[in-house]
Amino acid sequence: MDKWIKTLARLLGRALTVAFALTVPALAIESEELQIAEQPGYVPTPEEEMLPAEYRPQMVFFRSTEPPGTVVVHTQERFLYIVQGNDRAIRYGVGVGRDGFQWQGLLKITRKQEWPDWRPPPEMIERQPYLPRFMAGGPGNPLGARALYLGDTVYRIHGTNQPKTIGYAVSSGCFRLVNRDVIDLYERIPVGTKVVVRQAPAL
Amino acid sequence: MRIKRLAGVALILVVAACRSGGVTPTATPPPAAIPIVTLAVTDLPGRWGLASYRVEADRARTETEAKSACSNPYNIEAGANGGVMMHLADQSTPSEVFVKNDSSGRVFIGPAGPPAVQQDRQVMSFESSVLVAEWLDPGVRERFGTMVFVRCGAA
């Protein structure tokens, strides 16, 4: 019974966190989930960080009514765009939330952090009691080289030490880029930037 | 897509193979000072806040974080054979480990047997209820960094 109540409370808490500016997730989204555990401390090789061509940063055609500088994330496409104007955008490959952890809405970047610290979630500590409860930022940190915080939610755009997760639904609702790309994004995006998260595919 | 990725990797390897760096003569580094540590196995049982860092600049705030981690502490219990129950790297269940000293004065925590084996942690310092340890296995040390244990409830 206690377990059921805790689960309900956790789900309710998560729903409340997202509800303020977010709409109901699209139904029946096709997503390719990657079952992979976090690997705290793992440092990827440069070869591992070399993404397939479609997920590398590139200028693309992108029709949008959003003003230049806006970040648009297409969850289903696994792409993040920085609107450039003139129907152009810089596109990055991202890893997105697993089914049940995806959302859409409009937020702003409220904070930026280089080499963010990482705190494993309690359920991870339960499985791996030997993990430090706090891991200072660094190359093996699951949050990677940079983090951009979305509103006052638990969600972030951040780096990763698992490049192979790019292009997959793997996270708890955050958006992850390889470290090289998140560093590039971090340099281009100031605090206050509008972030639009969409689930429907682009037309 | 996998083929493309492999092709990309192959290209990197080829490019990497073209790059060469000169050999820089390096002086032999002086031997690292051996930390003076006094630790008995009876110092270990109890509740500890646990955190880790990689660069020395993060040590102080990591200690602070370890203290605040006492809400979800790492528990060390006494073992059946005079040791204590702690996790070895990547082991989800604890096993009995012991405090071991080597002839040069280094102190380790690890399984029964000789000191300074791969599964050991080397204790770098133990002062004022703060224990700092590093895994001897370089791969594990690289992944987890330097571990800071702060005894919960210590002043």
Coordinates of N, CA, C and O in Angstrom, one line a residue, chain A residues 40-43 46-47 50 52 54-56 117 119 122 125 127 129-140 164 168, chain B residues 1 4-5 8-9 12-13 50-54 58 61-62 65 69 72-74 87-92 142-144 147:
Chain A
P40 N 28.2 6.6 -14.7 CA 29.0 7.7 -14.1 C 30.4 7.4 -14.1 O 30.9 6.3 -13.8
G41 N 31.2 8.4 -14.5 CA 32.6 8.3 -14.5 C 33.2 7.8 -15.9 O 34.4 7.9 -16.2
Y42 N 32.3 7.3 -16.7 CA 32.8 6.8 -18.0 C 33.2 8.0 -18.9 O 32.4 8.9 -19.1
V43 N 34.3 7.9 -19.5 CA 34.8 9.0 -20.4 C 34.9 8.4 -21.8 O 35.6 7.5 -22.1
P46 N 37.1 10.0 -28.4 CA 36.8 10.9 -29.5 C 36.0 10.1 -30.6 O 35.1 10.7 -31.2
E47 N 36.4 8.9 -30.8 CA 35.7 8.1 -31.8 C 34.2 7.9 -31.5 O 33.3 8.0 -32.3
M50 N 32.0 10.8 -32.2 CA 31.8 11.1 -33.6 C 30.4 10.6 -34.0 O 30.2 9.4 -34.2
P52 N 26.8 9.9 -36.2 CA 26.4 9.8 -37.6 C 26.1 11.2 -38.2 O 25.7 12.1 -37.5
E54 N 23.8 12.7 -39.8 CA 22.6 13.4 -39.6 C 22.5 14.1 -38.2 O 21.7 15.0 -38.0
Y55 N 23.2 13.6 -37.3 CA 23.1 14.1 -35.9 C 24.2 15.1 -35.6 O 24.3 15.7 -34.5
R56 N 25.1 15.4 -36.6 CA 26.1 16.4 -36.3 C 25.5 17.8 -36.6 O 24.6 17.9 -37.4
D117 N 27.6 19.7 -11.7 CA 27.7 18.5 -10.8 C 26.6 17.6 -11.1 O 25.6 17.9 -11.7
R119 N 24.1 14.5 -9.2 CA 23.6 13.8 -8.1 C 22.8 12.6 -8.6 O 21.7 12.8 -9.1
P122 N 17.8 8.9 -6.2 CA 17.7 7.9 -5.1 C 17.6 6.4 -5.6 O 18.2 5.5 -5.0
I125 N 20.9 5.1 -6.5 CA 21.7 4.8 -5.3 C 21.2 3.5 -4.6 O 22.0 2.7 -4.2
R127 N 20.1 0.9 -6.3 CA 20.6 -0.2 -7.0 C 22.1 -0.3 -6.9 O 22.7 -1.3 -6.9
P129 N 24.6 1.1 -4.3 CA 24.8 1.9 -3.1 C 26.2 2.5 -2.9 O 26.4 3.4 -2.2
Y130 N 27.1 2.0 -3.7 CA 28.5 2.4 -3.6 C 28.7 3.8 -4.4 O 29.8 4.4 -4.3
L131 N 27.7 4.2 -5.1 CA 27.9 5.5 -5.9 C 28.0 6.7 -4.9 O 27.2 6.7 -3.9
P132 N 28.9 7.6 -5.2 CA 28.8 8.9 -4.5 C 27.5 9.6 -4.7 O 26.9 9.5 -5.8
R133 N 27.0 10.2 -3.6 CA 25.7 10.9 -3.7 C 25.9 12.2 -4.4 O 24.9 12.8 -4.8
F134 N 27.1 12.6 -4.6 CA 27.4 13.8 -5.3 C 28.7 13.6 -6.1 O 29.6 13.0 -5.6
M135 N 28.7 13.9 -7.4 CA 29.9 13.8 -8.2 C 30.2 15.1 -8.8 O 29.4 15.7 -9.6
A136 N 31.3 15.7 -8.4 CA 31.7 17.1 -8.9 C 31.8 17.0 -10.5 O 32.2 15.9 -11.0
G137 N 31.5 18.1 -11.1 CA 31.5 18.1 -12.6 C 32.9 17.7 -13.1 O 33.9 17.9 -12.5
G138 N 32.9 17.0 -14.3 CA 34.1 16.5 -14.9 C 33.8 15.7 -16.1 O 32.6 15.4 -16.4
P139 N 34.8 15.2 -16.8 CA 34.6 14.5 -18.1 C 33.7 13.3 -18.0 O 33.1 12.9 -18.9
G140 N 33.7 12.6 -16.8 CA 33.0 11.4 -16.7 C 31.6 11.6 -16.1 O 30.8 10.6 -15.9
K164 N 26.5 7.4 -27.5 CA 25.6 6.4 -28.3 C 24.1 6.6 -28.0 O 23.3 6.0 -28.6
Y168 N 18.2 8.7 -29.5 CA 17.3 7.7 -28.8 C 16.5 8.4 -27.7 O 16.8 9.5 -27.2
Chain B
M1 N 23.1 3.4 -41.3 CA 23.5 4.4 -40.4 C 24.8 3.9 -39.7 O 25.7 4.6 -39.5
K4 N 27.6 4.2 -41.9 CA 28.1 5.5 -41.9 C 29.0 5.8 -40.7 O 30.0 6.4 -40.8
R5 N 28.5 5.3 -39.6 CA 29.2 5.6 -38.3 C 30.6 5.0 -38.4 O 31.6 5.6 -38.0
G8 N 32.8 6.8 -40.6 CA 33.2 8.0 -39.9 C 34.4 7.7 -38.9 O 35.4 8.4 -38.9
V9 N 34.2 6.6 -38.2 CA 35.3 6.3 -37.3 C 36.5 5.9 -38.0 O 37.6 6.3 -37.7
I12 N 38.3 9.0 -39.1 CA 39.0 9.6 -38.0 C 40.3 8.9 -37.7 O 41.3 9.6 -37.5
L13 N 40.2 7.6 -37.8 CA 41.4 6.9 -37.5 C 42.5 7.2 -38.5 O 43.7 7.3 -38.2
L50 N 28.7 10.4 1.4 CA 29.7 10.0 0.3 C 29.6 10.9 -0.9 O 28.5 11.1 -1.4
A51 N 30.7 11.4 -1.3 CA 30.7 12.3 -2.5 C 32.1 12.1 -3.2 O 33.0 11.5 -2.6
S52 N 32.2 12.6 -4.4 CA 33.5 12.4 -5.1 C 33.8 13.6 -5.9 O 33.0 14.4 -6.3
Y53 N 35.1 13.8 -6.2 CA 35.6 14.9 -7.0 C 36.8 14.4 -7.9 O 37.4 13.3 -7.6
R54 N 37.1 15.2 -8.8 CA 38.2 14.8 -9.7 C 39.4 15.8 -9.7 O 40.5 15.4 -9.8
D58 N 37.9 21.1 -6.4 CA 36.5 20.8 -6.0 C 36.5 20.1 -4.6 O 35.4 19.7 -4.2
R61 N 34.3 21.8 -1.6 CA 32.8 21.8 -1.7 C 32.3 20.4 -1.8 O 31.2 20.1 -1.4
T62 N 33.2 19.4 -2.2 CA 32.8 18.0 -2.2 C 32.6 17.5 -0.8 O 31.7 16.8 -0.5
E65 N 29.3 18.8 0.3 CA 28.3 17.9 -0.3 C 28.2 16.6 0.4 O 27.1 16.1 0.6
A69 N 25.0 14.8 2.3 CA 24.5 13.5 1.8 C 24.1 12.6 2.9 O 23.8 11.4 2.7
N72 N 21.0 10.5 2.9 CA 21.0 9.2 2.2 C 22.4 8.6 2.3 O 23.2 8.6 1.4
P73 N 22.8 8.2 3.6 CA 24.2 7.8 3.9 C 24.6 6.5 3.3 O 23.8 5.6 2.9
Y74 N 25.9 6.4 3.3 CA 26.5 5.1 3.0 C 26.8 4.4 4.3 O 27.5 5.0 5.2
H87 N 31.3 -2.0 -0.1 CA 31.2 -2.4 -1.5 C 32.5 -2.3 -2.2 O 33.2 -1.3 -2.1
L88 N 32.9 -3.3 -3.0 CA 34.0 -3.2 -3.9 C 33.4 -2.5 -5.1 O 32.2 -2.4 -5.3
A89 N 34.3 -2.0 -6.0 CA 33.8 -1.3 -7.2 C 32.8 -2.1 -8.0 O 33.1 -3.3 -8.3
D90 N 31.7 -1.5 -8.3 CA 30.7 -2.0 -9.2 C 30.0 -3.3 -8.6 O 29.3 -4.0 -9.4
Q91 N 30.2 -3.5 -7.3 CA 29.5 -4.7 -6.7 C 28.3 -4.2 -6.0 O 28.4 -3.3 -5.2
S92 N 27.1 -4.8 -6.3 CA 25.9 -4.3 -5.7 C 25.7 -4.8 -4.3 O 24.8 -4.3 -3.5
E142 N 39.4 6.4 -12.5 CA 39.1 7.4 -13.5 C 37.5 7.6 -13.5 O 37.0 8.7 -13.7
R143 N 36.8 6.5 -13.3 CA 35.3 6.6 -13.4 C 34.7 7.3 -12.2 O 33.8 8.1 -12.3
F144 N 35.3 7.0 -11.0 CA 34.6 7.5 -9.8 C 35.3 8.7 -9.2 O 34.8 9.4 -8.3
M147 N 37.1 9.6 -3.6 CA 35.9 9.4 -2.8 C 36.1 10.1 -1.5 O 37.2 9.9 -0.8

